[in-house]
XYZ file of N, CA and C in Angstrom:
597
model
N 5.219 -23.462 -16.907
C 7.015 -23.707 -16.241
C 7.479 -22.297 -15.955
N 8.321 -21.637 -14.981
C 8.544 -20.955 -14.997
C 10.446 -21.577 -14.839
N 11.505 -20.602 -15.256
C 12.546 -21.544 -14.957
C 13.711 -19.664 -14.356
N 14.377 -20.703 -13.947
C 15.646 -19.523 -13.496
C 17.191 -19.903 -13.246
N 18.355 -19.340 -14.087
C 19.190 -19.630 -13.665
C 20.100 -19.564 -12.689
N 20.263 -20.342 -11.720
C 21.067 -19.901 -10.379
C 22.292 -20.489 -10.718
N 23.540 -19.654 -10.356
C 25.280 -20.140 -10.852
C 25.164 -21.402 -11.749
N 25.652 -22.287 -11.578
C 25.233 -23.560 -13.049
C 23.892 -24.225 -12.706
N 23.113 -23.877 -12.197
C 22.114 -24.645 -11.669
C 20.951 -23.651 -12.208
N 19.846 -24.980 -13.330
C 18.176 -24.171 -13.369
C 17.309 -24.475 -12.123
N 16.625 -23.721 -11.618
C 15.182 -23.738 -11.145
C 14.065 -23.600 -11.389
N 13.210 -25.324 -11.792
C 12.419 -24.754 -11.943
C 11.288 -24.926 -11.466
N 9.600 -24.085 -11.872
C 8.519 -24.140 -10.541
C 7.481 -24.553 -11.775
N 6.784 -25.710 -11.105
C 5.610 -25.607 -12.641
C 4.388 -25.406 -11.612
N 3.344 -24.818 -12.393
C 2.319 -24.432 -11.546
C 0.857 -24.168 -12.248
N 0.074 -24.363 -11.667
C -1.536 -24.352 -12.827
C -2.286 -22.963 -11.835
N -1.726 -22.102 -11.852
C -2.086 -20.735 -11.795
C -2.879 -20.376 -12.529
N -3.630 -20.061 -12.493
C -4.861 -19.661 -13.449
C -4.287 -18.238 -14.626
N -3.832 -18.097 -15.731
C -3.165 -16.809 -15.981
C -4.129 -15.353 -15.850
N -3.449 -14.013 -15.495
C -4.736 -12.993 -15.407
C -4.901 -13.191 -16.652
N -6.199 -12.990 -16.543
C -7.517 -12.488 -17.582
C -7.055 -11.097 -18.430
N -6.644 -11.065 -19.492
C -6.436 -9.992 -20.026
C -7.157 -9.273 -19.854
N -7.116 -7.357 -19.236
C -8.415 -6.453 -19.316
C -7.778 -5.261 -20.291
N -8.673 -4.612 -20.599
C -8.807 -3.442 -21.465
C -8.743 -2.018 -21.177
N -8.005 -1.210 -22.049
C -8.768 0.402 -21.513
C -9.292 0.343 -23.253
N -9.630 1.771 -23.023
C -10.363 1.651 -25.155
C -9.743 2.111 -25.810
N -7.821 2.035 -25.896
C -7.353 1.679 -26.726
C -6.599 0.572 -26.626
N -6.645 0.237 -25.092
C -5.964 -1.356 -25.153
C -6.251 -2.731 -24.664
N -5.072 -3.437 -24.619
C -5.534 -4.683 -23.967
C -4.316 -4.872 -22.919
N -4.586 -5.228 -21.490
C -3.152 -5.510 -20.956
C -3.258 -6.781 -20.648
N -2.338 -7.432 -20.925
C -1.851 -8.894 -20.740
C -0.831 -9.067 -19.820
N -0.528 -10.379 -19.354
C 0.897 -10.846 -19.162
C 2.035 -11.116 -20.338
N 2.809 -11.150 -19.754
C 4.076 -10.657 -20.346
C 4.582 -12.562 -21.395
N 4.212 -12.313 -22.650
C 4.704 -14.258 -22.958
C 5.960 -13.833 -23.638
N 6.973 -14.757 -24.139
C 7.943 -14.995 -24.726
C 8.073 -14.139 -25.674
N 7.807 -14.097 -26.695
C 7.188 -13.800 -28.257
C 7.366 -11.914 -27.628
N 7.300 -11.645 -26.603
C 7.449 -10.081 -26.359
C 9.030 -9.411 -25.914
N 9.976 -10.642 -25.587
C 10.955 -10.903 -25.880
C 11.658 -9.774 -26.838
N 12.208 -9.514 -28.296
C 12.239 -8.666 -28.684
C 11.898 -7.492 -28.441
N 10.432 -6.868 -28.167
C 9.701 -5.941 -27.631
C 9.889 -5.201 -26.566
N 10.230 -6.165 -25.904
C 11.215 -5.328 -24.046
C 12.784 -4.976 -24.185
N 13.418 -5.523 -25.153
C 14.808 -5.313 -25.449
C 14.686 -4.079 -26.486
N 13.922 -3.620 -27.190
C 14.013 -2.817 -27.582
C 13.131 -1.612 -27.253
N 12.366 -1.514 -26.113
C 11.844 -0.714 -25.032
C 12.783 -0.105 -24.342
N 13.405 -0.862 -23.812
C 14.580 -0.995 -22.424
C 15.769 -0.181 -23.618
N 16.082 -0.531 -24.853
C 17.077 0.516 -25.322
C 17.228 1.474 -25.867
N 16.246 1.829 -25.826
C 16.074 3.750 -25.898
C 16.324 4.997 -24.845
N 17.587 5.095 -25.293
C 17.739 5.658 -23.826
C 16.636 7.190 -23.466
N 16.034 7.226 -24.110
C 14.537 7.843 -23.718
C 13.840 7.826 -22.748
N 13.125 6.415 -23.346
C 12.508 5.655 -22.496
C 12.924 5.330 -21.454
N 14.285 4.917 -21.302
C 14.891 4.700 -19.594
C 15.801 5.713 -18.879
N 15.434 6.616 -19.399
C 16.499 8.209 -18.942
C 16.089 8.417 -17.448
N 14.872 8.171 -16.785
C 14.861 8.786 -15.386
C 14.142 7.189 -14.818
N 14.583 5.918 -14.796
C 14.601 4.306 -14.866
C 15.695 4.148 -14.096
N 16.540 4.426 -14.284
C 17.916 3.957 -13.950
C 18.276 2.333 -14.244
N 17.774 2.052 -15.172
C 17.679 0.253 -15.744
C 18.975 0.756 -16.692
N 19.487 -0.253 -16.887
C 20.587 -0.724 -17.876
C 20.423 -1.084 -18.896
N 19.051 -1.463 -19.457
C 18.600 -2.344 -20.515
C 19.209 -3.700 -20.054
N 18.581 -4.276 -21.565
C 19.293 -5.874 -21.964
C 19.982 -6.019 -22.616
N 20.885 -7.117 -22.439
C 22.414 -7.006 -23.097
C 21.990 -8.005 -24.998
N 20.544 -8.519 -25.145
C 20.371 -8.714 -25.898
C 18.488 -9.564 -25.444
N 18.127 -9.488 -26.650
C 16.694 -9.915 -27.147
C 16.502 -11.422 -25.890
N 18.193 -12.239 -25.676
C 18.190 -13.647 -25.108
C 17.947 -13.013 -23.464
N 18.306 -11.870 -23.257
C 17.924 -11.705 -21.628
C 16.888 -10.598 -21.459
N 16.100 -10.513 -22.410
C 14.778 -9.718 -22.540
C 13.794 -11.571 -21.939
N 13.992 -11.815 -22.790
C 13.622 -13.983 -22.673
C 13.648 -14.169 -21.277
N 14.788 -14.382 -20.862
C 15.132 -14.982 -19.370
C 13.907 -14.187 -18.468
N 14.444 -12.920 -18.884
C 13.357 -12.525 -17.248
C 12.105 -12.568 -17.487
N 11.293 -12.607 -18.902
C 10.005 -13.198 -18.841
C 9.646 -15.018 -18.270
N 10.820 -15.964 -18.595
C 10.681 -16.617 -18.161
C 11.050 -16.755 -17.066
N 11.692 -16.010 -16.088
C 11.959 -16.293 -14.949
C 10.915 -15.001 -14.310
N 10.230 -14.189 -14.193
C 9.549 -13.384 -13.802
C 8.418 -13.849 -13.023
N 8.730 -13.983 -11.771
C 8.200 -14.447 -10.432
C 6.412 -13.905 -10.107
N 6.817 -12.395 -10.058
C 5.440 -11.407 -9.745
C 4.053 -12.209 -10.000
N 3.856 -12.709 -10.806
C 2.619 -13.387 -11.388
C 2.145 -14.106 -11.020
N 3.027 -15.200 -10.522
C 2.787 -16.348 -9.252
C 2.850 -15.970 -8.192
N 3.906 -15.030 -7.935
C 4.220 -14.705 -6.325
C 3.044 -14.064 -5.968
N 2.471 -12.649 -7.055
C 1.954 -12.196 -5.736
C 0.020 -11.838 -6.878
N -0.096 -12.635 -7.897
C -1.337 -12.408 -8.636
C -1.943 -11.483 -8.756
N -0.184 -10.175 -9.756
C 0.043 -9.737 -10.895
C 0.945 -9.024 -10.880
N 1.654 -8.150 -12.205
C 2.759 -7.361 -12.384
C 2.958 -6.295 -13.127
N 4.223 -6.430 -13.811
C 3.848 -5.773 -15.013
C 3.061 -6.046 -16.154
N 1.858 -5.342 -16.998
C 1.650 -6.332 -17.823
C 1.680 -5.714 -19.555
N 1.967 -6.346 -20.372
C 1.915 -5.718 -21.804
C 0.774 -5.124 -22.533
N 1.062 -3.734 -22.762
C 0.019 -3.176 -23.589
C 0.138 -3.269 -24.395
N -1.223 -3.747 -25.137
C -1.113 -4.153 -26.945
C -2.265 -2.928 -27.509
N -1.590 -2.249 -28.570
C -2.631 -1.650 -29.244
C -3.649 -2.115 -30.061
N -4.924 -2.011 -29.984
C -6.071 -3.136 -30.234
C -5.655 -2.385 -31.904
N -5.768 -1.498 -32.449
C -6.095 -1.114 -33.517
C -4.450 -1.720 -34.531
N -3.862 -1.769 -33.956
C -2.399 -3.077 -34.524
C -2.144 -4.448 -34.022
N -2.363 -4.511 -32.915
C -1.967 -5.830 -32.058
C -0.587 -5.756 -31.380
N -0.068 -4.883 -31.602
C 1.158 -4.847 -31.372
C 1.941 -3.750 -29.975
N 2.687 -5.007 -28.667
C 2.614 -4.238 -28.010
C 3.505 -2.855 -28.344
N 2.560 -2.013 -27.556
C 3.318 -0.552 -27.297
C 3.660 -0.172 -25.830
N 4.340 -0.972 -24.845
C 5.021 -0.740 -23.967
C 3.861 -1.834 -23.023
N 4.595 -0.820 -21.701
C 3.923 -2.065 -20.377
C 3.667 -1.046 -19.383
N 2.730 -1.947 -18.520
C 1.975 -1.049 -17.451
C 1.780 -1.670 -16.459
N 1.355 -1.364 -15.176
C 1.491 -2.606 -14.142
C 1.706 -2.746 -12.593
N 1.851 -3.152 -12.016
C 2.197 -3.272 -10.562
C 3.093 -4.312 -10.020
N 3.692 -3.695 -9.163
C 4.900 -4.316 -8.710
C 5.181 -4.653 -7.352
N 5.114 -5.150 -6.754
C 4.820 -5.871 -4.964
C 6.261 -5.486 -4.360
N 6.680 -4.193 -3.991
C 8.096 -3.731 -3.021
C 8.023 -3.351 -1.579
N 9.294 -4.196 -0.754
C 9.087 -4.152 0.749
C 8.084 -2.286 1.560
N 8.284 -1.655 -0.168
C 7.994 -0.287 1.116
C 6.454 0.015 0.272
N 5.906 -0.830 -0.554
C 4.574 -0.764 -1.517
C 4.133 -1.260 -2.611
N 3.032 -1.304 -2.908
C 2.844 -1.732 -4.131
C 2.976 -0.762 -4.873
N 3.787 -0.834 -6.324
C 4.119 0.235 -7.568
C 3.396 0.106 -8.201
N 2.585 1.416 -9.103
C 1.987 1.906 -10.117
C 3.021 2.197 -11.008
N 3.916 1.346 -11.843
C 4.725 1.896 -13.096
C 4.137 1.219 -14.384
N 5.201 2.566 -15.302
C 4.714 2.128 -16.958
C 6.154 2.825 -17.626
N 5.905 2.352 -19.006
C 6.908 2.325 -19.525
C 6.450 2.488 -21.291
N 6.129 2.986 -22.237
C 6.155 2.572 -23.448
C 6.801 3.683 -24.439
N 6.984 2.926 -25.890
C 7.671 3.396 -26.993
C 7.226 5.010 -26.996
N 7.916 5.833 -27.383
C 8.124 7.183 -27.820
C 6.856 7.590 -28.860
N 6.524 6.678 -29.598
C 5.309 6.690 -30.729
C 4.485 6.566 -29.972
N 3.896 6.221 -29.052
C 2.422 6.452 -27.959
C 2.702 7.084 -26.874
N 4.098 8.253 -27.332
C 3.747 9.248 -25.780
C 2.730 10.504 -26.626
N 2.306 10.637 -25.549
C 1.662 12.328 -25.896
C 0.292 12.301 -26.102
N -0.566 10.756 -25.870
C -1.389 10.616 -27.122
C -2.364 10.351 -25.623
N -2.052 10.026 -24.342
C -2.789 10.163 -23.090
C -2.654 8.812 -22.922
N -2.305 7.918 -23.776
C -1.890 5.890 -23.565
C -2.082 6.117 -21.855
N -0.706 6.408 -21.579
C -0.267 6.388 -20.279
C -1.306 6.554 -19.211
N -1.762 7.436 -19.044
C -3.127 7.695 -18.292
C -4.363 6.761 -18.643
N -4.509 6.434 -19.434
C -5.449 5.532 -19.977
C -4.947 4.116 -19.210
N -4.078 3.854 -19.751
C -3.623 2.501 -19.272
C -3.738 2.280 -17.159
N -2.671 3.787 -16.935
C -2.407 3.594 -15.427
C -4.321 3.928 -14.719
N -5.000 4.095 -15.636
C -6.774 4.254 -14.656
C -6.919 2.794 -14.629
N -6.677 1.883 -15.972
C -7.263 0.110 -15.754
C -6.692 -0.002 -15.198
N -5.141 0.292 -14.658
C -4.639 -1.042 -14.111
C -5.032 -0.495 -12.894
N -5.359 0.825 -12.096
C -5.785 1.212 -10.994
C -7.130 0.436 -10.192
N -7.914 0.604 -11.629
C -9.114 -0.329 -11.281
C -9.079 -1.966 -10.834
N -7.732 -2.272 -11.755
C -7.500 -4.089 -11.596
C -7.205 -3.827 -10.546
N -6.664 -3.082 -9.327
C -5.729 -2.793 -8.125
C -7.340 -3.268 -7.485
N -8.370 -2.219 -7.983
C -9.425 -2.278 -6.325
C -10.314 -3.969 -6.849
N -9.828 -4.234 -8.647
C -11.277 -6.003 -8.335
C -9.968 -6.690 -7.101
N -8.397 -6.262 -7.362
C -7.993 -7.922 -6.504
C -7.950 -7.494 -5.278
N -8.308 -6.209 -4.294
C -9.012 -5.981 -2.985
C -7.628 -5.648 -2.586
N -6.332 -5.086 -3.646
C -5.563 -3.763 -2.827
C -5.754 -2.641 -2.373
N -5.342 -2.666 -0.641
C -5.844 -1.332 -0.377
C -5.090 -0.198 -0.893
N -3.717 -0.373 -1.632
C -2.872 1.175 -1.753
C -1.677 0.935 -2.324
N -1.525 1.891 -3.338
C -0.508 1.700 -4.601
C 0.095 2.729 -3.840
N 1.769 2.912 -4.150
C 2.391 4.133 -4.224
C 2.933 4.387 -6.069
N 4.033 5.698 -5.622
C 4.258 6.192 -7.424
C 5.561 7.103 -6.930
N 6.507 6.431 -7.803
C 7.359 7.797 -8.094
C 7.777 8.035 -9.419
N 8.277 9.497 -8.945
C 8.607 10.201 -10.530
C 9.721 10.929 -10.176
N 10.894 11.443 -10.789
C 12.147 12.505 -10.167
C 11.300 13.567 -11.695
N 11.664 14.769 -10.739
C 11.226 16.214 -11.082
C 11.218 16.420 -12.042
N 12.057 15.904 -12.982
C 12.040 16.304 -14.376
C 10.933 15.374 -15.075
N 10.799 14.063 -14.744
C 9.818 13.294 -15.417
C 8.771 13.909 -15.302
N 8.366 14.860 -15.662
C 6.743 15.685 -15.843
C 6.261 14.660 -15.940
N 6.016 14.035 -17.821
C 5.250 13.240 -17.842
C 4.511 12.218 -17.149
N 5.393 11.447 -16.372
C 5.277 10.154 -15.670
C 4.331 10.429 -14.473
N 4.879 11.910 -13.505
C 4.355 12.279 -12.463
C 2.802 13.037 -12.211
N 2.764 13.251 -13.846
C 1.158 14.107 -13.880
C 0.492 13.238 -14.372
N 0.752 11.727 -15.228
C 0.283 10.678 -14.804
C -0.139 10.313 -13.485
N 0.584 10.295 -12.743
C 0.054 9.518 -11.473
C -1.059 10.394 -10.426
N -0.569 11.938 -10.751
C -2.038 12.724 -10.209
C -2.603 12.463 -10.838
N -3.135 12.477 -12.783
C -4.269 12.528 -13.155
C -5.035 11.212 -12.719
N -4.419 10.013 -11.954
C -5.541 8.464 -11.575
C -5.594 8.650 -10.429
N -5.271 9.811 -9.626
C -5.467 10.424 -7.994
C -4.706 10.270 -7.106
N -3.318 9.851 -7.439
C -2.344 9.793 -6.304
C -2.360 11.149 -5.664
N -1.831 11.003 -5.027
C -1.461 12.140 -3.957
C -0.130 12.636 -3.538
N 0.957 13.699 -4.489
C 1.890 13.733 -3.665
C 2.094 14.129 -1.914
N 2.798 13.044 -0.947
C 3.372 13.164 0.297
C 4.511 13.656 0.025
N 5.932 13.750 -0.526
C 6.855 14.180 -0.160
C 7.827 14.147 -1.565
N 8.443 15.331 -1.295
C 9.793 15.001 -2.409
C 11.189 15.268 -1.829
N 12.392 15.066 -2.164
C 13.161 14.519 -1.202
C 14.218 15.075 -2.443
N 15.169 15.514 -2.533
C 16.378 15.652 -3.191
C 17.168 14.266 -3.828
N 17.304 13.688 -4.993
C 17.942 12.523 -5.022
C 18.810 11.990 -4.363
N 19.753 13.221 -4.249
C 21.052 12.644 -3.514
C 20.853 12.074 -2.326
N 19.442 12.530 -1.297
C 19.257 12.069 -0.131
C 18.905 10.936 0.300
N 18.078 11.367 -1.437
C 17.104 9.619 -1.479
C 18.757 8.194 -1.863
N 19.557 8.519 -2.293
C 20.218 7.631 -2.646
C 21.240 7.388 -1.508
N 20.927 7.745 0.155
C 21.834 6.800 0.821
C 21.434 6.013 1.279
N 19.785 5.878 0.980
C 19.455 4.829 1.732
C 19.035 3.821 0.709
N 19.155 3.918 -1.032
C 19.093 2.611 -1.699
C 20.304 3.336 -3.178
N 20.278 1.780 -3.738
C 21.461 1.664 -4.592
C 21.108 2.081 -5.744
N 22.204 3.214 -6.177
C 21.603 4.172 -7.315
C 22.788 3.923 -8.029
N 22.685 3.870 -9.566
C 23.949 3.943 -10.079
C 24.825 5.701 -9.968
N 26.110 5.467 -9.883
C 26.904 6.831 -9.801
C 26.528 7.493 -11.211
N 26.101 7.162 -12.454
C 26.132 7.413 -13.507
C 24.614 8.086 -13.546
N 24.205 7.112 -12.764
C 22.149 8.092 -13.013
C 21.976 9.047 -11.797
N 22.324 9.012 -11.098
C 23.164 10.266 -9.823
C 24.051 11.075 -10.605
N 25.012 11.399 -11.385
C 25.549 12.226 -12.003
C 24.267 12.807 -12.780
N 23.176 12.541 -13.821
C 22.510 12.556 -15.008
C 21.375 13.555 -14.308
N 20.701 12.835 -12.597
C 19.865 13.019 -12.575
C 19.985 14.702 -11.118
N 20.864 14.820 -10.929
C 21.440 15.474 -10.162
C 20.850 16.684 -9.996
N 20.967 17.137 -8.984
C 20.028 18.265 -8.666
C 18.251 17.948 -8.693
N 18.031 16.988 -9.315
C 16.515 16.836 -8.668
C 15.842 16.140 -7.957
N 14.472 16.072 -7.795
C 13.934 15.945 -6.913
C 13.091 14.729 -6.963
N 12.610 13.763 -5.799
C 12.073 12.301 -6.591
C 10.765 13.089 -5.590
N 9.893 12.547 -6.604
C 8.357 12.771 -5.814
C 8.323 11.990 -5.748
N 6.987 11.964 -4.604
C 6.762 10.344 -3.835
C 5.195 10.367 -3.779
N 3.810 9.619 -4.477
C 2.910 9.505 -4.540
C 2.173 8.233 -3.992
N 0.907 8.673 -3.318
C 0.302 7.179 -2.785
C -1.460 7.439 -2.916
N -1.903 6.026 -3.144
C -3.343 6.434 -3.893
C -3.990 5.281 -2.610
N -4.945 5.568 -2.139
C -5.759 4.885 -0.976
C -6.669 3.999 -1.633
N -7.135 2.574 -1.871
C -8.160 2.311 -2.644
C -9.272 1.786 -1.944
N -8.996 2.249 -0.765
C -9.794 1.816 0.277
C -10.261 2.252 1.327
């Protein structure tokens, strides 16, 4: 059952959807978010270094992260979404990686705790996610990364994505709602846009 609070009313949706079967990379397991992930997601998004290039405001509490998990529509609506990444050696979440269906394309995204940076884990999970996208019959994926976010755009290139355009973030912001504080911190950067054809 998924729930969402709208105004003063709760909307509930019951489903018999079969959950996504967890899939693996060499060092990780990728699975759907569950309520017990709320503290991990809260901690992940509260690290200013982790969300430096994302524009996310973070969560106000663990409860707000739990509310997101409970109301997350993507698995039901699309059959895929962002998946929690579990370290096989510890059994603990180390971040997330997955897909998001946007009006402008299906986005490959990822976010990891700093302790997992620099070990090739993001690339490893992104490769596994691309393979999952192929198995789901998706035709193409997109990716976006700011020019100073070198680690992220290198991961996109390592999984075979091709950069097709780079635009000043100020120009991009004319058509998309980006918070002023983020625009100030990203001033002068380019937004690199990528695409990967799967079929």
